[in-house]
CSV table of C-alpha atoms and ligand atoms in Angstrom, one decimal:
chain,number,residue,atom,x,y,z
C,27,MET,CA,-4.4,-38.8,-53.2
C,28,ASP,CA,-2.9,-38.2,-49.8
C,29,LEU,CA,0.7,-39.6,-50.1
C,30,GLN,CA,1.8,-38.3,-46.8
C,31,PRO,CA,1.8,-41.8,-45.1
C,32,THR,CA,3.7,-43.3,-48.0
C,33,ILE,CA,6.3,-40.6,-48.2
C,34,THR,CA,6.7,-40.6,-44.4
C,35,GLN,CA,7.2,-44.3,-44.3
C,36,ALA,CA,9.6,-44.2,-47.2
C,37,PHE,CA,11.7,-41.6,-45.4
C,38,ARG,CA,11.7,-43.5,-42.1
C,39,SER,CA,12.8,-46.7,-43.7
C,40,ARG,CA,15.7,-45.0,-45.5
C,41,PHE,CA,16.9,-42.7,-42.7
C,42,ALA,CA,15.6,-44.4,-39.6
C,43,ALA,CA,14.2,-41.1,-38.4
C,44,PRO,CA,11.1,-39.0,-39.0
C,45,PRO,CA,11.4,-36.3,-41.7
C,46,ALA,CA,11.9,-32.7,-40.7
C,47,PHE,CA,9.6,-31.4,-43.4
C,48,ILE,CA,7.0,-32.8,-45.8
C,49,ILE,CA,6.1,-30.9,-48.9
C,50,ARG,CA,3.3,-31.2,-51.3
C,51,ALA,CA,3.2,-29.4,-54.7
C,52,PRO,CA,0.2,-30.0,-57.0
C,53,GLY,CA,-0.2,-30.6,-60.7
C,54,ARG,CA,-2.6,-28.5,-62.6
C,55,VAL,CA,-5.3,-28.5,-65.3
C,56,ASN,CA,-5.9,-25.4,-67.3
C,57,ILE,CA,-9.6,-24.6,-67.6
C,58,ILE,CA,-9.2,-22.0,-70.3
C,59,GLY,CA,-6.5,-19.7,-71.7
C,60,GLU,CA,-4.3,-22.0,-73.8
C,61,HIS,CA,-1.1,-20.8,-75.5
C,62,THR,CA,-1.8,-17.3,-74.1
C,63,ASP,CA,0.7,-17.2,-71.3
C,64,TYR,CA,3.8,-16.6,-73.4
C,65,ASN,CA,1.8,-13.9,-75.3
C,66,ASP,CA,1.6,-12.0,-72.0
C,67,GLY,CA,-2.1,-12.9,-71.9
C,68,PHE,CA,-4.6,-14.4,-69.5
C,69,VAL,CA,-5.1,-18.0,-68.2
C,70,LEU,CA,-7.5,-19.7,-65.8
C,71,PRO,CA,-5.8,-22.9,-64.4
C,72,MET,CA,-6.7,-24.9,-61.4
C,73,ALA,CA,-4.3,-26.9,-59.1
C,74,ILE,CA,-5.5,-30.6,-58.9
C,75,ASP,CA,-5.5,-33.0,-56.0
C,76,ARG,CA,-2.6,-34.9,-57.5
C,77,ALA,CA,0.8,-33.8,-56.4
C,78,VAL,CA,4.6,-34.3,-56.0
C,79,TRP,CA,5.6,-35.0,-52.4
C,80,ILE,CA,9.0,-34.7,-50.8
C,81,ALA,CA,9.9,-35.7,-47.2
C,82,LEU,CA,13.3,-34.3,-46.2
C,83,ARG,CA,15.8,-33.2,-43.6
C,84,PRO,CA,18.5,-30.6,-43.8
C,85,ARG,CA,22.2,-31.3,-44.5
C,86,ARG,CA,24.9,-28.8,-43.7
C,87,ASP,CA,27.5,-30.0,-46.2
C,88,ARG,CA,26.0,-28.4,-49.3
C,89,GLN,CA,25.0,-31.8,-50.7
C,90,VAL,CA,21.5,-32.7,-52.0
C,91,ILE,CA,20.6,-36.4,-52.0
C,92,VAL,CA,17.1,-37.4,-53.3
C,93,HIS,CA,15.7,-40.9,-53.7
C,94,SER,CA,12.8,-41.1,-56.2
C,95,LEU,CA,10.3,-43.8,-55.3
C,96,ASP,CA,8.7,-43.6,-58.7
C,97,PHE,CA,12.0,-44.1,-60.7
C,98,ASP,CA,13.6,-46.3,-58.0
C,99,GLU,CA,16.7,-44.2,-58.4
C,100,ALA,CA,18.8,-41.8,-56.3
C,101,ALA,CA,20.4,-38.5,-57.4
C,102,GLU,CA,23.2,-36.7,-55.5
C,103,PHE,CA,24.8,-33.4,-56.2
C,104,SER,CA,26.8,-30.6,-54.6
C,105,LEU,CA,25.3,-27.1,-54.5
C,106,ASP,CA,28.8,-25.8,-55.2
C,107,ASN,CA,29.3,-27.9,-58.3
C,108,LEU,CA,26.2,-28.1,-60.4
C,109,HIS,CA,26.4,-29.9,-63.8
C,110,LYS,CA,23.7,-30.6,-66.2
C,111,GLY,CA,22.6,-34.2,-66.6
C,112,LYS,CA,19.4,-35.9,-67.7
C,113,GLY,CA,16.0,-36.9,-66.2
C,114,TRP,CA,14.0,-35.9,-63.1
C,115,PRO,CA,17.0,-34.7,-61.0
C,116,GLU,CA,17.4,-31.8,-63.4
C,117,TYR,CA,14.3,-30.1,-62.2
C,118,ILE,CA,15.7,-30.1,-58.6
C,119,LYS,CA,19.1,-29.1,-59.7
C,120,GLY,CA,17.7,-26.4,-62.0
C,121,VAL,CA,15.9,-24.9,-59.1
C,122,ALA,CA,19.0,-25.0,-56.9
C,123,TRP,CA,20.9,-23.3,-59.7
C,124,ALA,CA,18.2,-20.7,-60.2
C,125,MET,CA,18.0,-19.9,-56.5
C,126,GLN,CA,21.8,-19.5,-56.3
C,127,VAL,CA,22.3,-17.4,-59.5
C,128,GLU,CA,19.7,-15.1,-58.2
C,129,ARG,CA,21.9,-14.9,-55.1
C,130,LEU,CA,18.9,-15.0,-53.0
C,131,LYS,CA,19.3,-14.9,-49.3
C,132,ALA,CA,17.1,-14.8,-46.3
C,133,SER,CA,16.3,-11.5,-44.8
C,134,PRO,CA,13.6,-10.1,-42.6
C,135,ARG,CA,11.9,-8.9,-45.8
C,136,GLY,CA,12.0,-12.3,-47.4
C,137,PHE,CA,14.1,-12.9,-50.5
C,138,VAL,CA,16.5,-10.2,-51.4
C,139,ALA,CA,18.9,-10.3,-54.3
C,140,SER,CA,22.4,-9.5,-53.1
C,141,ALA,CA,24.9,-7.8,-55.3
C,142,GLN,CA,27.9,-9.8,-53.9
C,143,PRO,CA,27.9,-13.5,-53.4
C,144,SER,CA,29.0,-14.2,-49.9
C,145,GLY,CA,28.3,-16.5,-47.0
C,146,SER,CA,24.6,-17.3,-46.9
C,147,ALA,CA,24.2,-15.3,-50.1
C,148,ARG,CA,25.3,-18.5,-51.8
C,149,GLY,CA,21.5,-18.9,-51.5
C,150,VAL,CA,20.4,-22.2,-50.3
C,151,GLU,CA,21.3,-25.1,-48.0
C,152,GLY,CA,21.4,-28.8,-48.8
C,153,TRP,CA,19.0,-31.6,-47.8
C,154,GLU,CA,18.3,-35.3,-48.2
C,155,GLY,CA,15.0,-37.0,-48.7
C,156,VAL,CA,12.6,-39.0,-50.8
C,157,VAL,CA,10.3,-37.9,-53.6
C,158,THR,CA,7.1,-39.4,-55.0
C,159,GLY,CA,4.0,-38.3,-56.7
C,160,ASP,CA,0.8,-39.1,-58.5
C,161,VAL,CA,0.7,-36.4,-61.2
C,162,PRO,CA,0.8,-38.5,-64.4
C,163,LYS,CA,4.1,-37.7,-66.2
C,164,GLY,CA,4.0,-36.2,-69.7
C,165,ALA,CA,0.2,-36.0,-69.7
C,166,GLY,CA,0.1,-32.2,-69.8
C,167,LEU,CA,-0.7,-31.9,-66.1
C,168,SER,CA,2.5,-30.1,-65.1
C,169,SER,CA,4.4,-32.8,-63.2
C,170,SER,CA,7.5,-30.9,-64.0
C,171,ALA,CA,6.4,-27.6,-62.5
C,172,ALA,CA,5.1,-29.5,-59.5
C,173,LEU,CA,8.6,-31.0,-59.0
C,174,GLU,CA,10.2,-27.6,-59.4
C,175,LEU,CA,8.0,-25.9,-56.9
C,176,ALA,CA,8.3,-28.9,-54.5
C,177,ALA,CA,12.1,-28.5,-54.8
C,178,ALA,CA,11.8,-24.7,-54.2
C,179,ARG,CA,9.7,-25.4,-51.2
C,180,ALA,CA,12.3,-27.9,-49.9
C,181,PHE,CA,15.2,-25.4,-50.4
C,182,ALA,CA,13.2,-22.6,-48.8
C,183,ALA,CA,12.4,-24.8,-45.8
C,184,VAL,CA,16.0,-25.9,-45.1
C,185,SER,CA,17.4,-22.5,-45.8
C,186,ASP,CA,14.8,-20.7,-43.7
C,187,LEU,CA,13.5,-18.6,-46.5
C,188,GLU,CA,10.2,-17.0,-46.7
C,189,TRP,CA,7.8,-18.5,-49.2
C,190,GLU,CA,6.7,-15.9,-51.8
C,191,PRO,CA,4.7,-17.6,-54.5
C,192,VAL,CA,5.4,-15.2,-57.3
C,193,LYS,CA,9.1,-15.1,-56.7
C,194,MET,CA,9.2,-18.9,-56.4
C,195,ALA,CA,7.2,-19.3,-59.6
C,196,ARG,CA,9.7,-17.1,-61.4
C,197,LEU,CA,12.6,-19.3,-60.1
C,198,GLY,CA,10.8,-22.4,-61.2
C,199,LEU,CA,10.4,-20.9,-64.7
C,200,LYS,CA,14.0,-19.9,-64.8
C,201,ALA,CA,15.0,-23.5,-64.0
C,202,GLU,CA,12.7,-24.9,-66.6
C,203,VAL,CA,13.8,-22.4,-69.4
C,204,GLU,CA,17.5,-22.0,-68.6
C,205,TRP,CA,18.4,-25.3,-67.0
C,206,VAL,CA,16.0,-27.9,-68.5
C,207,GLY,CA,15.8,-26.0,-71.8
C,208,LEU,CA,12.0,-25.8,-72.3
C,209,ASN,CA,10.9,-22.3,-73.4
C,210,CYS,CA,7.5,-22.4,-71.7
C,211,GLY,CA,5.4,-19.6,-70.2
C,212,ILE,CA,4.8,-19.0,-66.5
C,213,MET,CA,1.3,-20.5,-66.1
C,214,ASP,CA,2.3,-23.8,-64.7
C,215,GLN,CA,4.7,-22.5,-62.1
C,216,MET,CA,2.3,-19.8,-61.0
C,217,ILE,CA,-0.6,-22.0,-60.4
C,218,CYS,CA,1.5,-24.5,-58.6
C,219,ALA,CA,2.9,-21.8,-56.3
C,220,ALA,CA,-0.2,-19.7,-55.8
C,221,ALA,CA,-3.2,-21.9,-55.9
C,222,GLN,CA,-5.9,-21.8,-53.3
C,223,ALA,CA,-8.1,-24.8,-52.6
C,224,GLY,CA,-11.6,-24.6,-54.1
C,225,HIS,CA,-10.5,-21.9,-56.6
C,226,ALA,CA,-9.2,-21.4,-60.1
C,227,LEU,CA,-6.5,-18.8,-60.6
C,228,PHE,CA,-7.3,-15.9,-63.0
C,229,LEU,CA,-3.8,-14.8,-63.9
C,230,ASP,CA,-2.5,-11.9,-65.9
C,231,CYS,CA,0.7,-13.4,-67.3
C,232,ARG,CA,2.3,-10.0,-67.9
C,233,SER,CA,1.9,-8.3,-64.5
C,234,LEU,CA,1.5,-11.6,-62.6
C,235,ASP,CA,-1.5,-10.1,-60.8
C,236,PHE,CA,-4.0,-12.8,-60.0
C,237,GLU,CA,-7.4,-13.3,-58.5
C,238,GLN,CA,-8.8,-16.5,-56.9
C,239,ILE,CA,-12.1,-17.4,-58.5
C,240,PRO,CA,-14.3,-19.8,-56.5
C,241,LEU,CA,-15.4,-22.9,-58.5
C,242,PRO,CA,-19.2,-22.9,-58.6
C,243,GLY,CA,-21.0,-25.6,-56.6
C,244,GLY,CA,-22.5,-28.5,-58.5
C,245,LEU,CA,-19.6,-28.5,-61.0
C,246,SER,CA,-17.1,-31.3,-61.5
C,247,VAL,CA,-13.8,-30.9,-63.3
C,248,ALA,CA,-13.0,-34.1,-65.2
C,249,VAL,CA,-9.5,-34.6,-66.7
C,250,LEU,CA,-9.7,-37.0,-69.6
C,251,ASP,CA,-6.3,-38.6,-70.4
C,252,THR,CA,-6.2,-39.8,-74.0
C,253,ALA,CA,-3.3,-42.2,-73.2
C,254,THR,CA,-1.3,-40.5,-76.1
C,255,ARG,CA,1.8,-38.5,-75.4
C,256,ARG,CA,4.0,-36.0,-77.2
C,257,GLY,CA,7.2,-34.7,-75.6
C,258,LEU,CA,7.1,-31.0,-74.9
C,259,VAL,CA,10.8,-30.3,-75.4
C,260,ASP,CA,9.7,-30.1,-78.9
C,261,SER,CA,9.9,-28.0,-82.0
C,262,ASP,CA,6.2,-27.5,-82.3
C,263,TYR,CA,5.8,-25.5,-79.2
C,264,ASN,CA,8.7,-23.2,-80.1
C,265,GLU,CA,7.4,-22.9,-83.6
C,266,ARG,CA,4.0,-21.6,-82.2
C,267,ARG,CA,5.9,-19.1,-80.0
C,268,ALA,CA,7.8,-17.9,-83.0
C,269,GLN,CA,4.7,-17.5,-85.1
C,270,CYS,CA,3.0,-15.5,-82.3
C,271,ASP,CA,6.1,-13.3,-82.0
C,272,ALA,CA,6.0,-12.7,-85.7
C,273,ALA,CA,2.4,-11.6,-85.5
C,274,ALA,CA,3.2,-9.3,-82.6
C,275,ARG,CA,5.9,-7.7,-84.6
C,276,PHE,CA,3.5,-7.2,-87.5
C,277,PHE,CA,1.1,-5.3,-85.2
C,278,GLY,CA,4.0,-3.4,-83.8
C,279,VAL,CA,3.3,-4.5,-80.2
C,280,ARG,CA,5.3,-6.2,-77.5
C,281,ALA,CA,3.0,-9.2,-77.4
C,282,LEU,CA,-0.3,-10.4,-78.9
C,283,ARG,CA,-1.9,-9.5,-75.6
C,284,ASP,CA,-1.8,-5.9,-76.8
C,285,VAL,CA,-3.9,-6.5,-79.9
C,286,ASP,CA,-7.6,-6.1,-79.5
C,287,ARG,CA,-10.2,-7.7,-81.7
C,288,GLN,CA,-10.9,-4.6,-83.7
C,289,THR,CA,-7.3,-3.9,-84.5
C,290,PHE,CA,-6.9,-7.5,-85.5
C,291,GLU,CA,-9.9,-7.4,-87.8
C,292,THR,CA,-8.9,-4.2,-89.4
C,293,ARG,CA,-5.4,-5.3,-90.3
C,294,ALA,CA,-5.5,-9.1,-90.4
C,295,GLY,CA,-6.0,-9.2,-94.1
C,296,GLN,CA,-2.4,-8.1,-94.6
C,297,LEU,CA,-1.1,-11.1,-92.6
C,298,ASP,CA,-0.3,-14.4,-94.3
C,299,PRO,CA,-3.1,-16.9,-93.6
C,300,LEU,CA,-1.1,-19.1,-91.2
C,301,THR,CA,0.1,-16.3,-88.9
C,302,ARG,CA,-3.3,-14.8,-89.1
C,303,ARG,CA,-4.9,-18.0,-87.7
C,304,ARG,CA,-2.3,-18.2,-84.9
C,305,ALA,CA,-2.9,-14.6,-83.9
C,306,ARG,CA,-6.7,-15.0,-84.1
C,307,HIS,CA,-6.6,-17.9,-81.7
C,308,VAL,CA,-4.5,-16.0,-79.1
C,309,ILE,CA,-6.6,-12.8,-79.3
C,310,ARG,CA,-9.9,-14.5,-79.0
C,311,GLU,CA,-8.7,-16.9,-76.4
C,312,ASN,CA,-7.7,-14.0,-74.2
C,313,GLU,CA,-11.2,-12.6,-74.6
C,314,ARG,CA,-12.6,-16.0,-73.7
C,315,VAL,CA,-10.7,-16.2,-70.5
C,316,SER,CA,-12.2,-12.9,-69.2
C,317,GLN,CA,-15.7,-14.1,-70.3
C,318,ALA,CA,-15.1,-17.4,-68.6
C,319,VAL,CA,-14.2,-15.7,-65.3
C,320,ALA,CA,-17.4,-13.6,-65.6
C,321,ALA,CA,-19.5,-16.7,-66.3
C,322,MET,CA,-17.9,-18.6,-63.4
C,323,ARG,CA,-18.7,-15.7,-61.1
C,324,ARG,CA,-22.3,-15.7,-62.2
C,325,GLY,CA,-22.5,-19.5,-61.9
C,326,ASP,CA,-23.5,-19.6,-65.6
C,327,MET,CA,-22.3,-23.1,-66.5
C,328,GLU,CA,-23.8,-23.2,-70.0
C,329,ARG,CA,-21.9,-20.1,-71.0
C,330,LEU,CA,-18.7,-21.3,-69.4
C,331,GLY,CA,-19.0,-24.6,-71.2
C,332,GLY,CA,-19.7,-22.9,-74.5
C,333,LEU,CA,-16.4,-21.0,-74.1
C,334,LEU,CA,-14.5,-24.2,-73.5
C,335,ASP,CA,-16.0,-25.7,-76.7
C,336,ALA,CA,-15.0,-22.6,-78.7
C,337,SER,CA,-11.5,-22.7,-77.2
C,338,HIS,CA,-11.2,-26.3,-78.5
C,339,ALA,CA,-12.3,-25.4,-82.0
C,340,SER,CA,-9.9,-22.6,-82.1
C,341,LEU,CA,-7.0,-24.7,-80.8
C,342,ARG,CA,-7.9,-27.4,-83.4
C,343,ASP,CA,-8.5,-25.2,-86.4
C,344,ASP,CA,-6.5,-22.0,-85.9
C,345,PHE,CA,-3.7,-22.9,-83.6
C,346,GLU,CA,-3.5,-26.5,-84.8
C,347,VAL,CA,-2.2,-28.1,-81.6
C,348,SER,CA,-4.9,-30.7,-81.1
C,349,SER,CA,-4.6,-34.4,-82.3
C,350,PRO,CA,-7.0,-37.0,-83.6
C,351,ALA,CA,-7.0,-38.7,-80.1
C,352,LEU,CA,-7.8,-35.4,-78.4
C,353,ASP,CA,-10.5,-34.5,-81.0
C,354,SER,CA,-12.2,-37.9,-80.5
C,355,MET,CA,-12.1,-37.6,-76.7
C,356,VAL,CA,-13.6,-34.1,-76.9
C,357,GLU,CA,-16.3,-35.2,-79.3
C,358,ILE,CA,-17.3,-38.1,-77.2
C,359,ALA,CA,-17.3,-36.1,-74.0
C,360,ARG,CA,-19.3,-33.3,-75.7
C,361,GLN,CA,-22.1,-35.8,-76.5
C,362,ALA,CA,-22.2,-37.3,-73.0
C,363,ALA,CA,-25.0,-36.4,-70.6
C,364,GLY,CA,-24.0,-33.7,-68.0
C,365,CYS,CA,-21.2,-32.1,-70.0
C,366,PHE,CA,-21.2,-28.3,-70.0
C,367,GLY,CA,-18.1,-28.0,-72.2
C,368,VAL,CA,-14.8,-29.7,-73.0
C,369,ARG,CA,-11.5,-28.9,-74.7
C,370,MET,CA,-8.0,-30.1,-75.0
C,371,THR,CA,-5.8,-28.7,-72.2
C,372,GLY,CA,-2.1,-27.9,-71.9
C,373,ALA,CA,0.3,-27.6,-74.8
C,374,GLY,CA,-1.6,-30.2,-76.9
C,375,PHE,CA,-0.6,-32.8,-79.5
C,376,GLY,CA,-1.6,-35.5,-77.0
C,377,GLY,CA,-2.2,-35.7,-73.3
C,378,CYS,CA,-5.5,-34.6,-71.7
C,379,ALA,CA,-8.8,-32.9,-72.3
C,380,VAL,CA,-10.7,-31.1,-69.5
C,381,ALA,CA,-14.5,-31.3,-69.2
C,382,LEU,CA,-16.8,-29.4,-67.0
C,383,VAL,CA,-19.5,-31.7,-65.9
C,384,ARG,CA,-22.7,-31.5,-63.8
C,385,ALA,CA,-21.6,-32.9,-60.5
C,386,GLU,CA,-24.4,-35.4,-60.1
C,387,LYS,CA,-23.7,-36.8,-63.5
C,388,VAL,CA,-19.9,-37.1,-63.3
C,389,GLN,CA,-19.6,-40.8,-62.5
C,390,GLU,CA,-21.9,-41.8,-65.3
C,391,PHE,CA,-20.1,-39.4,-67.6
C,392,SER,CA,-16.7,-40.8,-66.8
C,393,LEU,CA,-17.8,-44.4,-67.4
C,394,HIS,CA,-19.5,-43.6,-70.6
C,395,VAL,CA,-16.6,-41.5,-72.0
C,396,ALA,CA,-14.0,-44.1,-71.1
C,397,GLN,CA,-15.9,-46.9,-72.7
C,398,GLU,CA,-16.8,-45.0,-75.8
C,399,TYR,CA,-13.2,-43.7,-76.3
C,400,THR,CA,-11.8,-47.3,-76.0
C,401,ARG,CA,-14.4,-48.5,-78.5
C,402,GLN,CA,-13.5,-45.8,-81.0
C,403,THR,CA,-9.8,-45.7,-80.7
C,404,GLY,CA,-8.7,-49.0,-79.1
C,405,LEU,CA,-6.8,-47.0,-76.4
C,406,THR,CA,-7.4,-47.2,-72.6
C,407,PRO,CA,-7.9,-43.7,-71.2
C,408,SER,CA,-7.8,-42.5,-67.6
C,409,VAL,CA,-10.4,-40.2,-66.1
C,410,TYR,CA,-9.5,-38.1,-63.1
C,411,ILE,CA,-12.2,-36.2,-61.3
C,412,CYS,CA,-10.3,-33.4,-59.8
C,413,GLN,CA,-10.8,-31.2,-56.8
C,414,ALA,CA,-9.2,-27.7,-56.8
C,415,ALA,CA,-6.2,-28.0,-54.5
C,416,ALA,CA,-3.9,-25.6,-52.7
C,417,GLY,CA,-0.5,-24.6,-54.1
C,418,ALA,CA,2.9,-25.9,-52.9
C,419,SER,CA,2.9,-26.1,-49.2
C,420,LEU,CA,4.5,-27.5,-46.1
C,421,VAL,CA,2.4,-30.3,-44.7
C,422,PRO,CA,2.6,-30.6,-40.9
C,423,ALA,CA,4.8,-33.7,-40.3
K,30,GLA,C1,2.6,-25.8,-71.5
K,30,GLA,C2,3.5,-24.7,-71.0
K,30,GLA,C3,2.7,-23.5,-70.5
K,30,GLA,C4,1.6,-23.1,-71.6
K,30,GLA,C5,0.9,-24.2,-72.1
K,30,GLA,C6,-0.1,-23.9,-73.2
K,30,GLA,O1,1.8,-26.3,-70.5
K,30,GLA,O2,4.3,-25.2,-70.0
K,30,GLA,O3,3.5,-22.5,-70.2
K,30,GLA,O4,2.2,-22.4,-72.6
K,30,GLA,O5,1.7,-25.3,-72.6
K,30,GLA,O6,-1.1,-23.0,-72.8
């Protein structure tokens, strides 16, 4: 949704002036490549047309003051005195902290890390503004990465720093891992920073090289929210990471990305069954991502859909991060007319599935899936038919 009028109006009524900058940073849905990012592997996410919006103006006193329309709450902090707290402001504070500890400063070449903290090398300037958004929170659509990258965009704007997507994604990740305390991979921050409208992002999570892959015409991306939630700052995610690391150690490689199918099959018999299943998911999922990119390029929707189906089975049976609600949703969508393929998306245990649907069938599909899901589970789902949006950007005020 275009929240520019809302955010502009909210800024005006609070500050009695127009904002100096308006920022939009999207949520994302991952088409395929799940639990591969922290294994240095491949992912194929797409930014969605649901976003975090910030309207702001600079402050020169090193204060940051942000009013959240969604939480009806204000946060204020000094860039010179950052303390950890709780809730949504931590994502903004974490980004401020990350930008400052990296001692980034503006230079004609963009961001440069300076050895000595001094003057403008303190990193960033303050600002005041309002924030809102329509990325559902806790649904696995990366509302937190969207807020981090929106904040990074805000600090970049008031501090006159060049926007370099990969560097900004790294800063967002640093905030998430070291400030917020969630040990996630870099997929969410990268797609939010680097997305191009109409495209999915084929990302190598080791080199951070990426390619923009055009979404084929006639294809709709439907996000199916199960209306079930599981917090991510959670032991299961870290446990999966630890199991993958153990498997990588077994194979004597830096990350599971470095194990090919043949090596896996030759030696897998020596692994304990659980670690073997975890590794098998990651190794095959990496293959599926490359195959999905090839299928997308050819416009081969049947093949692409089949890869999503296989990904779901693997996440359910080998990686064990699905849930009864997700499995029901996937099963219902799979049977519905027009569906090429469907799978759980994001970390799992709740949240959303993603379905690739024949465009002319998508309305009918959505209605049917929602009704049938309610009938079977008693829950009320949401269906978002998503367009592939651009990454975090300044919107002309
Ligand atoms: C969450 C994390 C990502 C990624 C996915 C699983 O969304 O934030 O880094 O690991 O789970 O693919």
